[in-house]
Amino acid sequence: MRKPLSFLASHELSGHWFLPQVEVPRAAGRFTFGTDGCRLDLLSLLDEPEHETEADDGVPVIFGCTSHGEAVSLFRSLHGGGGLWFGSADEEVRTQVFRPHLAIVGAHIESETQCFPAMRARVPGLLAWIGESAIGRPERIADADGKSIGLTMTLIAGTISATEHAGIPGHVTISKLVSQDGERFSTMSWTSEGWVEIRPTAPQPIDQLLRSLNQVLSLLGLLAGPCMHFDAIELVLGDERSAGLLFSPNRHRVCDISHQWEFLIPFDSIRVKLPAIVDAWLEHMPRVKTINALFESAQTLERPPLHLLFLTLTHVLEGLHRSSHAGVYKISFRERFAALVDSLPEDLRLLAVGCA
């Protein structure tokens, strides 16, 4: 698998850019991705001046070839304006700026609606919750005299679980992989990574794959406690090669917990039941997707005011009750009110009774 492009890092790809099936003229430029999304800066126009794109139009697809020979596809690129730049007293250069909605790095894809066999996402914190690592414990190496001469480490990548779900429909696979940096004559480092793959029974477009992926990850985050969002996504191509996917996700926050006791529900306690839980979650998702989005919006806030968090979670609970009980409260209000009042300290209890 190719080296993933992290959503948490900035990326810069220089090369030349052109429209599909119109390989000339080509415009030199630079594609950048960061916290403010995608941007393509060109040193010349993709089209002749008389066909210049208006500011409120979008170019469906722009192809690129980086200086390292890697293919790039940009989709729904809004024109961000252009201008004149004078390289010398008598040289005029027309520049152009685009704001792509989505980028695929590693392949030329002619349509955003093209279907793909699978999508996989790297999920920080996933292996910590599961309690498995792709890097084994180091073992000491001793010489014939029993003197310690070094350490050996075992890298064990593989599948943790693979289940089939009618709500996708298709397979969900959780795997542990190892990424490596450096080389053996200087410094090497390994990173243990958790990946979730969505592989439908028939190829699906990107938006459908993302929808299924986000539904599964939202459930894992609900069970684990902190959000289980991705920090990198790979699209699986028809020949099982992969291409990186970049866009600006909404309500996004990766897990930064590394101790098992910090998670809400231990993975081992639901390992056997997890396939059934995923099935039930996908089945009920059409009814709770708005409520789930509201819940995740509260979870992804950085240090929210407590009153805002309380009100948001209250709305979530009310919405969940209405979606599961058709808006009918089976227990009388008076019984609930009495139970709440009885749990309050005496001074607050008198105040609550007076307000009622």
CSV table of C-alpha atoms in Angstrom, one decimal:
chain,number,residue,atom,x,y,z
A,1,MET,CA,0.0,0.0,0.0
A,2,ARG,CA,1.2,3.5,-0.9
A,3,LYS,CA,2.2,5.9,1.9
A,4,PRO,CA,-1.0,7.6,3.1
A,5,LEU,CA,-1.7,11.3,2.9
A,6,SER,CA,-2.7,12.5,6.4
A,7,PHE,CA,-5.6,15.0,6.8
A,8,LEU,CA,-3.7,16.4,9.8
A,9,ALA,CA,-0.7,17.4,7.7
A,10,SER,CA,-0.1,20.0,5.0
A,11,HIS,CA,0.8,18.7,1.5
A,12,GLU,CA,2.3,20.4,-1.5
A,13,LEU,CA,2.4,18.9,-5.0
A,14,SER,CA,4.1,20.8,-7.9
A,15,GLY,CA,3.7,19.8,-11.5
A,16,HIS,CA,1.7,20.6,-14.6
A,17,TRP,CA,-2.1,20.6,-14.9
A,18,PHE,CA,-4.5,20.1,-17.8
A,19,LEU,CA,-8.1,19.4,-18.6
A,20,PRO,CA,-9.1,15.7,-19.5
A,21,GLN,CA,-8.8,14.9,-23.2
A,22,VAL,CA,-7.2,18.3,-23.7
A,23,GLU,CA,-3.6,17.7,-23.0
A,24,VAL,CA,-2.4,21.0,-24.4
A,25,PRO,CA,-2.0,23.6,-23.2
A,26,ARG,CA,-0.6,22.5,-19.9
A,27,ALA,CA,-0.2,24.9,-17.0
A,28,ALA,CA,2.6,24.7,-14.5
A,29,GLY,CA,1.4,25.2,-10.9
A,30,ARG,CA,1.2,23.9,-7.4
A,31,PHE,CA,-1.5,22.1,-5.5
A,32,THR,CA,-1.7,22.6,-1.8
A,33,PHE,CA,-3.8,21.0,1.0
A,34,GLY,CA,-4.0,22.3,4.5
A,35,THR,CA,-6.4,23.4,7.3
A,36,ASP,CA,-8.1,25.8,4.8
A,37,GLY,CA,-8.8,23.0,2.3
A,38,CYS,CA,-7.5,22.5,-1.3
A,39,ARG,CA,-6.0,25.1,-3.6
A,40,LEU,CA,-4.5,25.0,-7.0
A,41,ASP,CA,-2.2,27.9,-8.1
A,42,LEU,CA,-1.4,28.0,-11.8
A,43,LEU,CA,1.2,30.2,-13.6
A,44,SER,CA,-0.9,30.2,-16.8
A,45,LEU,CA,-4.4,29.6,-18.0
A,46,LEU,CA,-5.8,26.2,-18.6
A,47,ASP,CA,-7.8,27.6,-21.5
A,48,GLU,CA,-7.3,30.3,-24.0
A,49,PRO,CA,-8.3,33.8,-22.7
A,50,GLU,CA,-11.6,33.8,-24.7
A,51,HIS,CA,-12.7,30.6,-22.9
A,52,GLU,CA,-11.6,31.7,-19.4
A,53,THR,CA,-13.8,30.3,-16.7
A,54,GLU,CA,-16.0,32.8,-14.9
A,55,ALA,CA,-15.6,33.3,-11.2
A,56,ASP,CA,-18.8,31.5,-10.2
A,57,ASP,CA,-18.3,28.5,-12.5
A,58,GLY,CA,-16.7,25.2,-11.5
A,59,VAL,CA,-14.4,23.0,-13.6
A,60,PRO,CA,-15.7,19.4,-13.1
A,61,VAL,CA,-12.2,17.7,-13.4
A,62,ILE,CA,-8.6,18.9,-13.6
A,63,PHE,CA,-5.8,16.4,-14.2
A,64,GLY,CA,-2.3,16.8,-12.9
A,65,CYS,CA,1.1,15.2,-13.1
A,66,THR,CA,3.5,16.0,-10.3
A,67,SER,CA,7.2,16.5,-10.5
A,68,HIS,CA,7.6,12.9,-9.2
A,69,GLY,CA,5.4,11.5,-11.9
A,70,GLU,CA,2.3,10.9,-9.8
A,71,ALA,CA,-1.2,11.4,-11.3
A,72,VAL,CA,-3.6,13.7,-9.5
A,73,SER,CA,-7.4,14.3,-10.2
A,74,LEU,CA,-9.2,17.4,-8.8
A,75,PHE,CA,-12.9,17.6,-8.7
A,76,ARG,CA,-15.4,20.5,-8.7
A,77,SER,CA,-12.7,23.2,-8.8
A,78,LEU,CA,-14.2,26.6,-8.2
A,79,HIS,CA,-12.4,29.5,-10.0
A,80,GLY,CA,-10.7,31.6,-7.4
A,81,GLY,CA,-9.7,34.4,-9.7
A,82,GLY,CA,-6.6,35.3,-11.5
A,83,GLY,CA,-4.4,38.2,-12.3
A,84,LEU,CA,-1.4,39.6,-14.1
A,85,TRP,CA,2.2,39.0,-13.0
A,86,PHE,CA,5.1,40.7,-14.7
A,87,GLY,CA,8.2,38.6,-14.9
A,88,SER,CA,10.1,41.5,-16.5
A,89,ALA,CA,9.4,44.9,-18.0
A,90,ASP,CA,8.0,43.4,-21.2
A,91,GLU,CA,6.8,39.9,-20.0
A,92,GLU,CA,3.2,39.5,-18.9
A,93,VAL,CA,2.1,36.2,-17.2
A,94,ARG,CA,-1.6,35.4,-16.6
A,95,THR,CA,-2.1,33.4,-13.3
A,96,GLN,CA,-5.1,31.4,-12.3
A,97,VAL,CA,-6.4,30.0,-9.0
A,98,PHE,CA,-8.8,27.2,-8.3
A,99,ARG,CA,-10.4,25.8,-5.1
A,100,PRO,CA,-11.0,22.1,-5.6
A,101,HIS,CA,-13.6,20.3,-3.6
A,102,LEU,CA,-11.9,17.0,-3.6
A,103,ALA,CA,-8.6,15.5,-4.7
A,104,ILE,CA,-7.4,12.0,-5.6
A,105,VAL,CA,-3.7,11.5,-5.5
A,106,GLY,CA,-2.4,8.5,-7.4
A,107,ALA,CA,-4.7,8.1,-10.4
A,108,HIS,CA,-6.4,10.0,-13.2
A,109,ILE,CA,-10.2,9.6,-12.6
A,110,GLU,CA,-12.5,11.1,-15.2
A,111,SER,CA,-15.6,11.4,-13.0
A,112,GLU,CA,-16.3,12.0,-9.4
A,113,THR,CA,-19.2,9.4,-9.7
A,114,GLN,CA,-16.8,6.6,-10.8
A,115,CYS,CA,-17.3,3.5,-8.6
A,116,PHE,CA,-14.5,1.9,-6.6
A,117,PRO,CA,-14.2,-1.6,-5.1
A,118,ALA,CA,-13.3,-0.5,-1.6
A,119,MET,CA,-12.2,2.3,0.7
A,120,ARG,CA,-10.0,2.1,3.7
A,121,ALA,CA,-9.3,4.6,6.5
A,122,ARG,CA,-6.5,4.9,9.0
A,123,VAL,CA,-8.0,5.5,12.5
A,124,PRO,CA,-5.8,6.8,15.3
A,125,GLY,CA,-6.6,5.3,18.7
A,126,LEU,CA,-8.3,2.2,17.2
A,127,LEU,CA,-5.6,-0.3,18.1
A,128,ALA,CA,-5.3,1.2,21.6
A,129,TRP,CA,-9.0,0.6,22.2
A,130,ILE,CA,-8.8,-2.9,20.7
A,131,GLY,CA,-5.7,-3.7,22.8
A,132,GLU,CA,-3.7,-5.1,19.9
A,133,SER,CA,-0.5,-3.7,18.3
A,134,ALA,CA,1.2,-4.6,15.0
A,135,ILE,CA,4.6,-4.2,16.9
A,136,GLY,CA,5.4,-7.0,19.3
A,137,ARG,CA,7.2,-6.6,22.6
A,138,PRO,CA,11.0,-6.3,22.2
A,139,GLU,CA,13.1,-9.3,23.2
A,140,ARG,CA,16.7,-9.2,24.3
A,141,ILE,CA,19.4,-10.9,22.2
A,142,ALA,CA,22.3,-12.5,24.1
A,143,ASP,CA,25.6,-13.9,22.9
A,144,ALA,CA,27.0,-17.3,23.8
A,145,ASP,CA,28.2,-16.0,27.2
A,146,GLY,CA,24.7,-14.6,28.0
A,147,LYS,CA,25.7,-11.0,27.5
A,148,SER,CA,23.0,-8.8,26.1
A,149,ILE,CA,24.0,-7.5,22.6
A,150,GLY,CA,20.7,-6.0,21.4
A,151,LEU,CA,17.0,-6.2,20.9
A,152,THR,CA,14.7,-7.8,18.4
A,153,MET,CA,11.2,-6.8,17.5
A,154,THR,CA,8.5,-8.7,15.7
A,155,LEU,CA,6.1,-6.9,13.3
A,156,ILE,CA,2.8,-8.7,13.1
A,157,ALA,CA,0.3,-7.1,10.7
A,158,GLY,CA,-3.0,-8.8,9.9
A,159,THR,CA,-6.7,-8.8,10.1
A,160,ILE,CA,-8.4,-8.4,13.5
A,161,SER,CA,-12.0,-8.9,12.4
A,162,ALA,CA,-13.8,-9.2,9.1
A,163,THR,CA,-17.6,-9.2,9.0
A,164,GLU,CA,-20.4,-9.0,6.4
A,165,HIS,CA,-23.2,-6.5,6.9
A,166,ALA,CA,-26.5,-6.2,4.9
A,167,GLY,CA,-26.7,-2.5,5.7
A,168,ILE,CA,-23.8,-1.6,3.4
A,169,PRO,CA,-24.1,-4.2,1.8
A,170,GLY,CA,-20.6,-5.6,2.0
A,171,HIS,CA,-17.7,-6.4,4.3
A,172,VAL,CA,-16.1,-4.4,7.1
A,173,THR,CA,-12.5,-5.3,7.9
A,174,ILE,CA,-10.5,-4.0,10.9
A,175,SER,CA,-6.7,-4.6,10.4
A,176,LYS,CA,-3.5,-3.7,12.1
A,177,LEU,CA,-0.6,-2.5,9.8
A,178,VAL,CA,2.9,-1.2,10.3
A,179,SER,CA,4.3,1.9,8.6
A,180,GLN,CA,8.1,2.5,8.5
A,181,ASP,CA,10.2,5.6,8.2
A,182,GLY,CA,14.0,5.8,7.8
A,183,GLU,CA,16.4,3.2,6.6
A,184,ARG,CA,18.6,0.6,8.2
A,185,PHE,CA,21.9,2.4,7.9
A,186,SER,CA,20.7,5.4,9.8
A,187,THR,CA,17.5,5.6,11.9
A,188,MET,CA,14.3,3.5,11.5
A,189,SER,CA,11.0,3.9,13.2
A,190,TRP,CA,7.8,1.9,13.1
A,191,THR,CA,4.2,3.0,13.7
A,192,SER,CA,1.4,0.6,14.6
A,193,GLU,CA,-1.8,1.6,12.7
A,194,GLY,CA,-5.4,0.6,12.8
A,195,TRP,CA,-7.3,0.5,9.5
A,196,VAL,CA,-11.0,0.0,8.7
A,197,GLU,CA,-11.9,-1.1,5.2
A,198,ILE,CA,-15.4,-0.9,3.6
A,199,ARG,CA,-15.7,-3.3,0.7
A,200,PRO,CA,-19.2,-3.4,-0.8
A,201,THR,CA,-20.6,-6.4,-2.7
A,202,ALA,CA,-20.6,-4.2,-5.8
A,203,PRO,CA,-18.3,-1.1,-6.5
A,204,GLN,CA,-19.7,2.2,-5.2
A,205,PRO,CA,-19.0,5.9,-5.8
A,206,ILE,CA,-16.9,7.9,-3.3
A,207,ASP,CA,-19.9,9.6,-1.5
A,208,GLN,CA,-21.6,6.2,-0.8
A,209,LEU,CA,-18.3,4.6,0.4
A,210,LEU,CA,-17.7,7.6,2.7
A,211,ARG,CA,-21.3,7.4,4.0
A,212,SER,CA,-20.8,3.8,5.0
A,213,LEU,CA,-17.4,4.4,6.4
A,214,ASN,CA,-18.6,7.3,8.6
A,215,GLN,CA,-21.5,5.3,9.9
A,216,VAL,CA,-19.3,2.5,11.1
A,217,LEU,CA,-16.7,4.9,12.6
A,218,SER,CA,-19.4,6.9,14.4
A,219,LEU,CA,-20.5,3.7,16.1
A,220,LEU,CA,-17.0,2.8,17.1
A,221,GLY,CA,-16.6,6.3,18.5
A,222,LEU,CA,-19.9,5.9,20.4
A,223,LEU,CA,-18.7,2.7,22.0
A,224,ALA,CA,-15.1,3.7,22.7
A,225,GLY,CA,-16.0,7.2,24.1
A,226,PRO,CA,-13.7,9.5,22.1
A,227,CYS,CA,-14.3,10.1,18.4
A,228,MET,CA,-12.9,7.4,16.1
A,229,HIS,CA,-12.4,9.5,13.0
A,230,PHE,CA,-9.9,8.8,10.2
A,231,ASP,CA,-6.7,10.8,9.6
A,232,ALA,CA,-6.0,9.3,6.1
A,233,ILE,CA,-8.2,7.6,3.4
A,234,GLU,CA,-7.2,5.4,0.6
A,235,LEU,CA,-9.3,4.4,-2.4
A,236,VAL,CA,-8.8,0.9,-3.8
A,237,LEU,CA,-8.6,0.9,-7.6
A,238,GLY,CA,-9.8,-1.8,-9.9
A,239,ASP,CA,-6.4,-3.5,-10.0
A,240,GLU,CA,-6.1,-3.3,-6.2
A,241,ARG,CA,-3.6,-0.4,-6.3
A,242,SER,CA,-4.6,2.5,-4.1
A,243,ALA,CA,-4.9,6.3,-4.4
A,244,GLY,CA,-5.1,8.9,-1.6
A,245,LEU,CA,-8.2,10.9,-1.0
A,246,LEU,CA,-8.1,14.5,0.3
A,247,PHE,CA,-11.0,16.8,1.2
A,248,SER,CA,-12.1,19.0,4.1
A,249,PRO,CA,-14.2,16.8,6.5
A,250,ASN,CA,-16.9,18.2,8.7
A,251,ARG,CA,-17.2,17.4,12.5
A,252,HIS,CA,-13.8,15.8,12.5
A,253,ARG,CA,-11.6,14.9,15.5
A,254,VAL,CA,-9.2,12.0,15.9
A,255,CYS,CA,-8.6,10.0,19.0
A,256,ASP,CA,-5.6,11.0,21.1
A,257,ILE,CA,-6.1,8.4,23.9
A,258,SER,CA,-3.5,5.6,24.3
A,259,HIS,CA,-4.5,3.9,27.5
A,260,GLN,CA,-7.2,1.2,27.5
A,261,TRP,CA,-8.7,2.3,30.9
A,262,GLU,CA,-9.5,5.7,29.4
A,263,PHE,CA,-12.1,4.3,26.9
A,264,LEU,CA,-15.8,4.1,27.7
A,265,ILE,CA,-16.5,0.5,26.8
A,266,PRO,CA,-13.7,-2.1,26.7
A,267,PHE,CA,-13.4,-3.7,23.2
A,268,ASP,CA,-13.0,-7.2,24.7
A,269,SER,CA,-16.5,-6.9,26.3
A,270,ILE,CA,-18.2,-6.4,23.0
A,271,ARG,CA,-15.8,-8.2,20.6
A,272,VAL,CA,-18.1,-11.1,20.1
A,273,LYS,CA,-21.3,-9.0,19.8
A,274,LEU,CA,-19.7,-6.3,17.6
A,275,PRO,CA,-21.0,-7.7,14.3
A,276,ALA,CA,-24.6,-7.7,15.6
A,277,ILE,CA,-24.2,-4.2,17.0
A,278,VAL,CA,-23.0,-2.9,13.7
A,279,ASP,CA,-25.9,-4.6,11.9
A,280,ALA,CA,-28.4,-3.0,14.3
A,281,TRP,CA,-26.7,0.4,14.0
A,282,LEU,CA,-26.8,0.4,10.2
A,283,GLU,CA,-30.4,-0.7,10.2
A,284,HIS,CA,-31.5,2.1,12.5
A,285,MET,CA,-29.2,4.8,10.9
A,286,PRO,CA,-31.9,6.3,8.6
A,287,ARG,CA,-33.9,7.2,11.7
A,288,VAL,CA,-31.0,8.5,13.9
A,289,LYS,CA,-28.6,10.0,11.4
A,290,THR,CA,-29.6,13.6,12.3
A,291,ILE,CA,-29.4,12.9,16.0
A,292,ASN,CA,-26.0,11.2,15.5
A,293,ALA,CA,-24.7,14.2,13.6
A,294,LEU,CA,-25.9,16.5,16.5
A,295,PHE,CA,-24.1,14.3,19.0
A,296,GLU,CA,-20.9,14.2,17.0
A,297,SER,CA,-21.0,18.0,16.6
A,298,ALA,CA,-20.9,18.3,20.4
A,299,GLN,CA,-18.2,15.6,20.7
A,300,THR,CA,-15.9,17.4,18.3
A,301,LEU,CA,-16.0,20.8,19.9
A,302,GLU,CA,-12.8,22.0,21.6
A,303,ARG,CA,-13.5,22.9,25.2
A,304,PRO,CA,-17.2,23.8,24.7
A,305,PRO,CA,-19.1,25.7,27.4
A,306,LEU,CA,-20.8,23.3,29.8
A,307,HIS,CA,-24.2,24.8,29.3
A,308,LEU,CA,-23.9,24.4,25.5
A,309,LEU,CA,-22.8,20.8,25.8
A,310,PHE,CA,-25.6,20.0,28.3
A,311,LEU,CA,-28.3,21.5,26.0
A,312,THR,CA,-26.9,19.7,22.9
A,313,LEU,CA,-26.8,16.3,24.7
A,314,THR,CA,-30.3,17.0,26.1
A,315,HIS,CA,-31.6,17.6,22.5
A,316,VAL,CA,-29.8,14.4,21.4
A,317,LEU,CA,-31.5,12.3,24.2
A,318,GLU,CA,-34.9,13.8,23.3
A,319,GLY,CA,-34.4,13.1,19.6
A,320,LEU,CA,-33.3,9.6,20.3
A,321,HIS,CA,-36.4,8.9,22.4
A,322,ARG,CA,-38.7,10.4,19.8
A,323,SER,CA,-37.1,8.3,17.0
A,324,SER,CA,-37.3,5.1,18.9
A,325,HIS,CA,-40.7,5.6,20.6
A,326,ALA,CA,-42.6,7.6,17.9
A,327,GLY,CA,-42.6,10.7,20.1
A,328,VAL,CA,-44.7,9.1,22.9
A,329,TYR,CA,-43.4,9.2,26.5
A,330,LYS,CA,-44.5,6.0,28.1
A,331,ILE,CA,-43.7,7.1,31.6
A,332,SER,CA,-45.7,10.0,33.0
A,333,PHE,CA,-44.1,13.4,33.5
A,334,ARG,CA,-45.1,13.5,37.1
A,335,GLU,CA,-43.3,10.3,37.9
A,336,ARG,CA,-40.1,11.4,36.2
A,337,PHE,CA,-40.3,14.8,37.9
A,338,ALA,CA,-40.8,13.3,41.3
A,339,ALA,CA,-37.8,11.0,40.8
A,340,LEU,CA,-35.6,13.9,39.7
A,341,VAL,CA,-36.7,16.1,42.7
A,342,ASP,CA,-36.0,13.3,45.2
A,343,SER,CA,-32.4,13.0,44.0
A,344,LEU,CA,-31.7,16.7,44.6
A,345,PRO,CA,-30.3,18.2,47.8
A,346,GLU,CA,-33.0,19.5,50.2
A,347,ASP,CA,-32.5,23.2,49.5
A,348,LEU,CA,-32.8,22.7,45.7
A,349,ARG,CA,-35.6,20.2,46.2
A,350,LEU,CA,-37.8,22.9,47.8
A,351,LEU,CA,-36.9,25.4,45.1
A,352,ALA,CA,-37.9,22.8,42.4
A,353,VAL,CA,-41.2,22.1,44.0
A,354,GLY,CA,-41.9,25.8,44.3
A,355,CYS,CA,-41.2,26.4,40.6
A,356,ALA,CA,-43.4,23.5,39.6
